[in-house]
mmCIF file of C-alpha atoms and ligand atoms in Angstrom:
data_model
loop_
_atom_site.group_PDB
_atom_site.id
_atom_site.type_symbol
_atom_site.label_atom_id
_atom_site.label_comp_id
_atom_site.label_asym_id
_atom_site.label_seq_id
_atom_site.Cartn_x
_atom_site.Cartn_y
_atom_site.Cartn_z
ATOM 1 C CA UNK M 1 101.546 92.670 105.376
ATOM 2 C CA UNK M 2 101.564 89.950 102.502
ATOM 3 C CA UNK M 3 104.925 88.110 102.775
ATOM 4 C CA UNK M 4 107.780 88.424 100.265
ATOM 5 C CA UNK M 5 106.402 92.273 99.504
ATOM 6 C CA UNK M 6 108.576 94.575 100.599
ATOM 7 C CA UNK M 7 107.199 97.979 102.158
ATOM 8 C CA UNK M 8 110.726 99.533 100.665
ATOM 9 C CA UNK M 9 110.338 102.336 97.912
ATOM 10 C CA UNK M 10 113.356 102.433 96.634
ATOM 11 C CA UNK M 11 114.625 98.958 97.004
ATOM 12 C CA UNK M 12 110.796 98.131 95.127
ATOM 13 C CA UNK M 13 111.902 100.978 92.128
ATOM 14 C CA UNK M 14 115.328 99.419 91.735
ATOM 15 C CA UNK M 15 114.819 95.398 91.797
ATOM 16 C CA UNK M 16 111.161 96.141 89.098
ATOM 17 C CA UNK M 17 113.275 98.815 87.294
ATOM 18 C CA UNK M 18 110.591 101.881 87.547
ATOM 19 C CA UNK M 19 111.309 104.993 86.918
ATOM 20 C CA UNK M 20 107.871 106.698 88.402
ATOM 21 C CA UNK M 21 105.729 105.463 90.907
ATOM 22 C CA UNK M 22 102.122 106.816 91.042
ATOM 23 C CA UNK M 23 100.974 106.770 94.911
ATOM 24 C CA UNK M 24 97.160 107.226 95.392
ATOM 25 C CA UNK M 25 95.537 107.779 97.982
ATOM 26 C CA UNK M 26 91.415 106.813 97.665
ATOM 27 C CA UNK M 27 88.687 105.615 98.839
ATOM 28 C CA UNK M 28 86.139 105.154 96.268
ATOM 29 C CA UNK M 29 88.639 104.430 93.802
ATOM 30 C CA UNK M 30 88.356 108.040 91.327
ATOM 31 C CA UNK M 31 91.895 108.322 92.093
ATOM 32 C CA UNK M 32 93.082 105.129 92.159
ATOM 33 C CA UNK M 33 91.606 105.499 88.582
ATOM 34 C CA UNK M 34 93.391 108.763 87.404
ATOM 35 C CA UNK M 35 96.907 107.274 88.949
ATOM 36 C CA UNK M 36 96.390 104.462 86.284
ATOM 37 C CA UNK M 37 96.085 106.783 83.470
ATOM 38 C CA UNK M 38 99.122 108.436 84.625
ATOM 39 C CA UNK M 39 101.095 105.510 84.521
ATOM 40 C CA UNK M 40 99.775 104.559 81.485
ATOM 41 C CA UNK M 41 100.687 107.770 79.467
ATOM 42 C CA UNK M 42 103.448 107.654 81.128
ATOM 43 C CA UNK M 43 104.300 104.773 79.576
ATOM 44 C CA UNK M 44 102.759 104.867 76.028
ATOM 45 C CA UNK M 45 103.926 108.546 75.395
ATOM 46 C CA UNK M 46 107.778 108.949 77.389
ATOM 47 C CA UNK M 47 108.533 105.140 77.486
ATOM 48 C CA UNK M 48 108.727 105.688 81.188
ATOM 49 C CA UNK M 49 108.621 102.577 83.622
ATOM 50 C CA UNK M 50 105.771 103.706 85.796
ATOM 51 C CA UNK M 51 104.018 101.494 88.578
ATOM 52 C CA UNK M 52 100.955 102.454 90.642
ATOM 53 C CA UNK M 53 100.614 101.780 94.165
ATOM 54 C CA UNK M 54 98.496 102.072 97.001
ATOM 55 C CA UNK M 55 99.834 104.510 99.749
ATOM 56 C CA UNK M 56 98.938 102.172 102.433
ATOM 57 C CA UNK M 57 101.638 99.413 101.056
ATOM 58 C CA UNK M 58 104.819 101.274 101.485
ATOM 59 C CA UNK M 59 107.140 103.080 104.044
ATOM 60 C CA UNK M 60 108.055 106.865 103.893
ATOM 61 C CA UNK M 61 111.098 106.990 105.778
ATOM 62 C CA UNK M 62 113.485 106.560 102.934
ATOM 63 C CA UNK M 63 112.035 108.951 100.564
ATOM 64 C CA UNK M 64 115.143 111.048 100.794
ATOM 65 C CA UNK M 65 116.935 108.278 99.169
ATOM 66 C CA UNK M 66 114.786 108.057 96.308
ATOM 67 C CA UNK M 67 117.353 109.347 92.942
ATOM 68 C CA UNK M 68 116.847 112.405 91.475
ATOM 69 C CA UNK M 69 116.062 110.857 87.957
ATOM 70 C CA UNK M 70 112.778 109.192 89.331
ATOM 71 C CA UNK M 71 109.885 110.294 90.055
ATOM 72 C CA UNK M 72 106.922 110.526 92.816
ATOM 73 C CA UNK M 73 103.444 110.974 92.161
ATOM 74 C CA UNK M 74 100.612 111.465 94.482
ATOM 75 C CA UNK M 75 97.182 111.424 93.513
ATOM 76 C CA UNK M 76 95.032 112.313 96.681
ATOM 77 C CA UNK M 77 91.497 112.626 97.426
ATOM 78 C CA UNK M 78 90.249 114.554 100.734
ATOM 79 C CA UNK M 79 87.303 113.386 103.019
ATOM 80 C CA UNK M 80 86.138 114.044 106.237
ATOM 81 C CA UNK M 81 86.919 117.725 107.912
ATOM 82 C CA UNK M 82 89.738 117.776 105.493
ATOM 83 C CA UNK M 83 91.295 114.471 105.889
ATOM 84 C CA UNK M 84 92.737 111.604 104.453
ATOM 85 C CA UNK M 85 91.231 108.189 103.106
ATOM 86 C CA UNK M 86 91.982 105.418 104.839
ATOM 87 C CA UNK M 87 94.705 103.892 102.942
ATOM 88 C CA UNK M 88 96.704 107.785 103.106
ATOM 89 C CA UNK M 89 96.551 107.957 107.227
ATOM 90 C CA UNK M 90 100.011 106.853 107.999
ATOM 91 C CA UNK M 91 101.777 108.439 105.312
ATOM 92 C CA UNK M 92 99.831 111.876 106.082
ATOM 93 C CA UNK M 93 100.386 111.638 109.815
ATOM 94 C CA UNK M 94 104.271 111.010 108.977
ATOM 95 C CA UNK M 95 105.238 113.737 106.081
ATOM 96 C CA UNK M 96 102.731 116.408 107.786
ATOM 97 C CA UNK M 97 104.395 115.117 111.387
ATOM 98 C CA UNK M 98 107.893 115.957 112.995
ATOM 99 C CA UNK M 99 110.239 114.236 110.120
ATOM 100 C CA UNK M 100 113.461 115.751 110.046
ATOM 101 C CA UNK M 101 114.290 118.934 107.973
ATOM 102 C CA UNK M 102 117.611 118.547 107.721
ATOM 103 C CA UNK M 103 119.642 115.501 106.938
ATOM 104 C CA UNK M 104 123.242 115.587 109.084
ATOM 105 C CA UNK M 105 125.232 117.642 105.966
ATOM 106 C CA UNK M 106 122.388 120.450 106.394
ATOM 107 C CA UNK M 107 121.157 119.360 103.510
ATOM 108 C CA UNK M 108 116.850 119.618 102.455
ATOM 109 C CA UNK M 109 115.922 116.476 103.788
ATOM 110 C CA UNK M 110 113.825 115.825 100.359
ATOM 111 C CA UNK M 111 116.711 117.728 98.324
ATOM 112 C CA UNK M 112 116.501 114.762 95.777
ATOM 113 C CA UNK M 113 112.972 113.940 95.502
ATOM 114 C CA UNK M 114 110.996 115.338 92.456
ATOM 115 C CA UNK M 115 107.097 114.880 92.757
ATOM 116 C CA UNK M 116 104.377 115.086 91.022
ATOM 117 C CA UNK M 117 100.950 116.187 92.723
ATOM 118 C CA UNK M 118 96.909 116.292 92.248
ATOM 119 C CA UNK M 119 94.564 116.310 94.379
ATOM 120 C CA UNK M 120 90.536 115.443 94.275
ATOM 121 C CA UNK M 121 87.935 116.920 96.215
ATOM 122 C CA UNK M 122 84.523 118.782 96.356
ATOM 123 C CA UNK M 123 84.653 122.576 96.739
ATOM 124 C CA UNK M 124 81.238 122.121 98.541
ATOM 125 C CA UNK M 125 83.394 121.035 101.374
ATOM 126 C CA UNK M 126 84.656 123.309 103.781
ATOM 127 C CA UNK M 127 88.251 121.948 103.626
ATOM 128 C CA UNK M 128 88.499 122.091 99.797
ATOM 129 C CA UNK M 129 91.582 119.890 98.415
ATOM 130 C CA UNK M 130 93.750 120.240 101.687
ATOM 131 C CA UNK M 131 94.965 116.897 101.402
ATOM 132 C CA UNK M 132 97.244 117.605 98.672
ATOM 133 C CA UNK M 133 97.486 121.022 99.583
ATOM 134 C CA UNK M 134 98.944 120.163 103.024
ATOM 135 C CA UNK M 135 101.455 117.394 101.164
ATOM 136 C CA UNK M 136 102.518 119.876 98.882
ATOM 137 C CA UNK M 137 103.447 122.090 101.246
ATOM 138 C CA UNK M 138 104.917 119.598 104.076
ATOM 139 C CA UNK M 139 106.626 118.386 100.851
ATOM 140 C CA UNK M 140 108.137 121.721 99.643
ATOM 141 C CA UNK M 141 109.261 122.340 103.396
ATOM 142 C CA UNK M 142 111.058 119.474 102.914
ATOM 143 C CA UNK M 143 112.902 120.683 99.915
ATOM 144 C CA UNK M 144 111.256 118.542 97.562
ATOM 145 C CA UNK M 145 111.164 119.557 93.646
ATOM 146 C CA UNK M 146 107.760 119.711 92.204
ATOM 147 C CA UNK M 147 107.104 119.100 88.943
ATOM 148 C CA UNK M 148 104.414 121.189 87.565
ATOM 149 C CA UNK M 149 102.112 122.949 89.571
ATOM 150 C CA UNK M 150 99.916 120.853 92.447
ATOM 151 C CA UNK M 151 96.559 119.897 90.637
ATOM 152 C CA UNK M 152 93.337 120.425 91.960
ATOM 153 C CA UNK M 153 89.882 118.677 90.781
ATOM 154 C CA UNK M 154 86.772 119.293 91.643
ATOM 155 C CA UNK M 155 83.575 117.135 92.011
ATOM 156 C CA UNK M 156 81.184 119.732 93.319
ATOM 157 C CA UNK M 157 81.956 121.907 90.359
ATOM 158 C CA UNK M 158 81.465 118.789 87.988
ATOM 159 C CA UNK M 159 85.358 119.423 86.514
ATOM 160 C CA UNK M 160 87.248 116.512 87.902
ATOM 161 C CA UNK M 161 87.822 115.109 84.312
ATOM 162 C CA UNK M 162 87.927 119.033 83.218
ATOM 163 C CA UNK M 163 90.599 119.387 85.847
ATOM 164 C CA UNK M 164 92.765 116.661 85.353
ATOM 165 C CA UNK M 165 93.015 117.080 81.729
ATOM 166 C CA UNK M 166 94.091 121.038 82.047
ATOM 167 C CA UNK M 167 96.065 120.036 84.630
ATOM 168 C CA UNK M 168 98.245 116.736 83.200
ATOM 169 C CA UNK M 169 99.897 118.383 79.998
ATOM 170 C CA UNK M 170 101.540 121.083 81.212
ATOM 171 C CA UNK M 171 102.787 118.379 84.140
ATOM 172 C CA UNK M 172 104.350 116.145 81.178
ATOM 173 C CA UNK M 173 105.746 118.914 79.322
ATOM 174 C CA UNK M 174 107.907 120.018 82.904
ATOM 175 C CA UNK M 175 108.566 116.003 83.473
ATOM 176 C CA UNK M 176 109.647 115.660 80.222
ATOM 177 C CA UNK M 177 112.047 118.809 80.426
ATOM 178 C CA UNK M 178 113.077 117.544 83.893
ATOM 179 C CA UNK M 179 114.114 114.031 83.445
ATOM 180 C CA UNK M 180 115.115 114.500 79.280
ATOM 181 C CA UNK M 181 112.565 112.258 78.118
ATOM 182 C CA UNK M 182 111.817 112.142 74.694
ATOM 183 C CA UNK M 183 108.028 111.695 73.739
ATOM 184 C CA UNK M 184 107.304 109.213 71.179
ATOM 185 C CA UNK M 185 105.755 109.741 67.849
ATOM 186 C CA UNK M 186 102.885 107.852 68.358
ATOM 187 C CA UNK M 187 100.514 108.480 71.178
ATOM 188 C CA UNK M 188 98.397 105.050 71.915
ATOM 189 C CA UNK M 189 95.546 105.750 73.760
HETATM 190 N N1 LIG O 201 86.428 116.873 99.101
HETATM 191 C C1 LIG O 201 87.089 117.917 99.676
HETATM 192 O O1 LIG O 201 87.719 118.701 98.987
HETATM 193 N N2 LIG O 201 87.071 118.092 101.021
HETATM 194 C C2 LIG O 201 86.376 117.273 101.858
HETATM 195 O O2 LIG O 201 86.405 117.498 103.067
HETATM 196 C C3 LIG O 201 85.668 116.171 101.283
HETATM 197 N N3 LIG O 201 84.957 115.312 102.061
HETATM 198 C C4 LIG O 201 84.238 114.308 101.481
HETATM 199 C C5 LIG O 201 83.455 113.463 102.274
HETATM 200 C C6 LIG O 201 82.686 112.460 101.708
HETATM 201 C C7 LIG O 201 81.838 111.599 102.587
HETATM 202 C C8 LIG O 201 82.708 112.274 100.296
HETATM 203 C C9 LIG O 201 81.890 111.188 99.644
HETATM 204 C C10 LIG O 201 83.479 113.094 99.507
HETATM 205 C C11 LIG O 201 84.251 114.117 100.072
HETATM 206 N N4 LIG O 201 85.032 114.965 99.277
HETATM 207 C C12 LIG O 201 85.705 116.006 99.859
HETATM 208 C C13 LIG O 201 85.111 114.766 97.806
HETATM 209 C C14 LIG O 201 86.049 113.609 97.382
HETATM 210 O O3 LIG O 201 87.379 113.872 97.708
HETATM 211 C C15 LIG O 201 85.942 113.403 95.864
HETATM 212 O O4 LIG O 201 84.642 112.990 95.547
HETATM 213 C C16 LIG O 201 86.954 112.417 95.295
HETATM 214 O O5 LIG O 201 86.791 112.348 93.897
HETATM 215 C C17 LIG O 201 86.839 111.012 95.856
HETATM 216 O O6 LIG O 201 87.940 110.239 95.392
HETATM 217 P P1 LIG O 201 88.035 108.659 95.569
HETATM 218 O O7 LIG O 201 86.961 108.050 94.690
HETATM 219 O O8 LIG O 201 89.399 108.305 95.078
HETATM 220 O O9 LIG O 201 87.859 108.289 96.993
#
């Protein structure tokens, strides 16, 4: 790890003042790509304080402790028999693994978190999309609030951009709703 960056979520949202961080997880960098444009509408239409990052640079073990007026996105390509890329191993192997359920007051573990979710993949593949099917679920078990429904684009179909586009409005419409943002007049592309 580089020194002076710190691998904490929430202590990296509060001291850069973001209120959504975009989390991708890619190899070839198509959704490295589409978390950009997220945080850039983000930005240009809701006047949110977004920040992309690469999955591989932070730790998940906090993510309970993440307020319930930000927001998590994860935009996650599958590979492999249905697996991660590289820079999404650890943070699959620990939200799919044996985290808690339950914090000590019985509460969701995730209770707080709202997230955001799309996935890529290639429906010629046998294990179509699981990567962000299986965080969406290990996320929902954990009482996590999705926003909008989990997105899923496809590459063998030739709809990724297709996909994505169908897929992000109705996602900003809920975010909006969720977190009361206002969207601005003008939309700058
Ligand atoms: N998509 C799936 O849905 N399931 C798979 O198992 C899967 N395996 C892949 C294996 C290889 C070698 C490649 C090149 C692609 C695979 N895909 C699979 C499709 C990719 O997820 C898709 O092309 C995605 O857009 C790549 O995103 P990236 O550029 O961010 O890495």
């Amino acid at each position: 790890a580089k020194a002076g960056k710190t691998r904490n979520i929430v202590e990296k949202l509060e001291e850069s003042n973001k209120d959504c961080i975009i989390f991708y997880g890619s190899q070839t960098g198509t959704a490295e790509d589409y978390a950009s444009r997220l945080a850039k509408e983000g930005k240009s239409r809701f006047g949110l304080e977004t920040m992309v990052a690469d999955l591989e640079d932070y730790d998940y073990d906090n993510l309970d402790a993440i307020p319930s007026n930000k927001v998590v996105m994860f935009v996650l390509a599958t590979y492999g028999e249905g697996e991660p890329t590289d820079n999404a191993v650890d943070f699959y192997e620990f939200i799919t693994g044996d985290a808690p359920q339950f914090s000590l007051d019985n509460e969701p573990a995730l209770g707080n978190l709202n997230y955001v979710a799309f996935g890529l993949g290639n429906n010629t593949y046998e294990h179509y999309n699981s990567m962000v099917r299986n965080v969406n679920k290990a996320l929902e078990n954990l009482g996590a609030h999705r926003i909008g429904d989990a997105g899923e684009g496809d590459d063998g179909a030739g709809t990724m951009e297709e996909d994505f586009l169908a897929w992000k409005d109705p996602m900003w419409k809920a975010l909006a709703e969720k977190l009361s943002l206002e969207e601005r007049e003008a939309v700058y592309e």
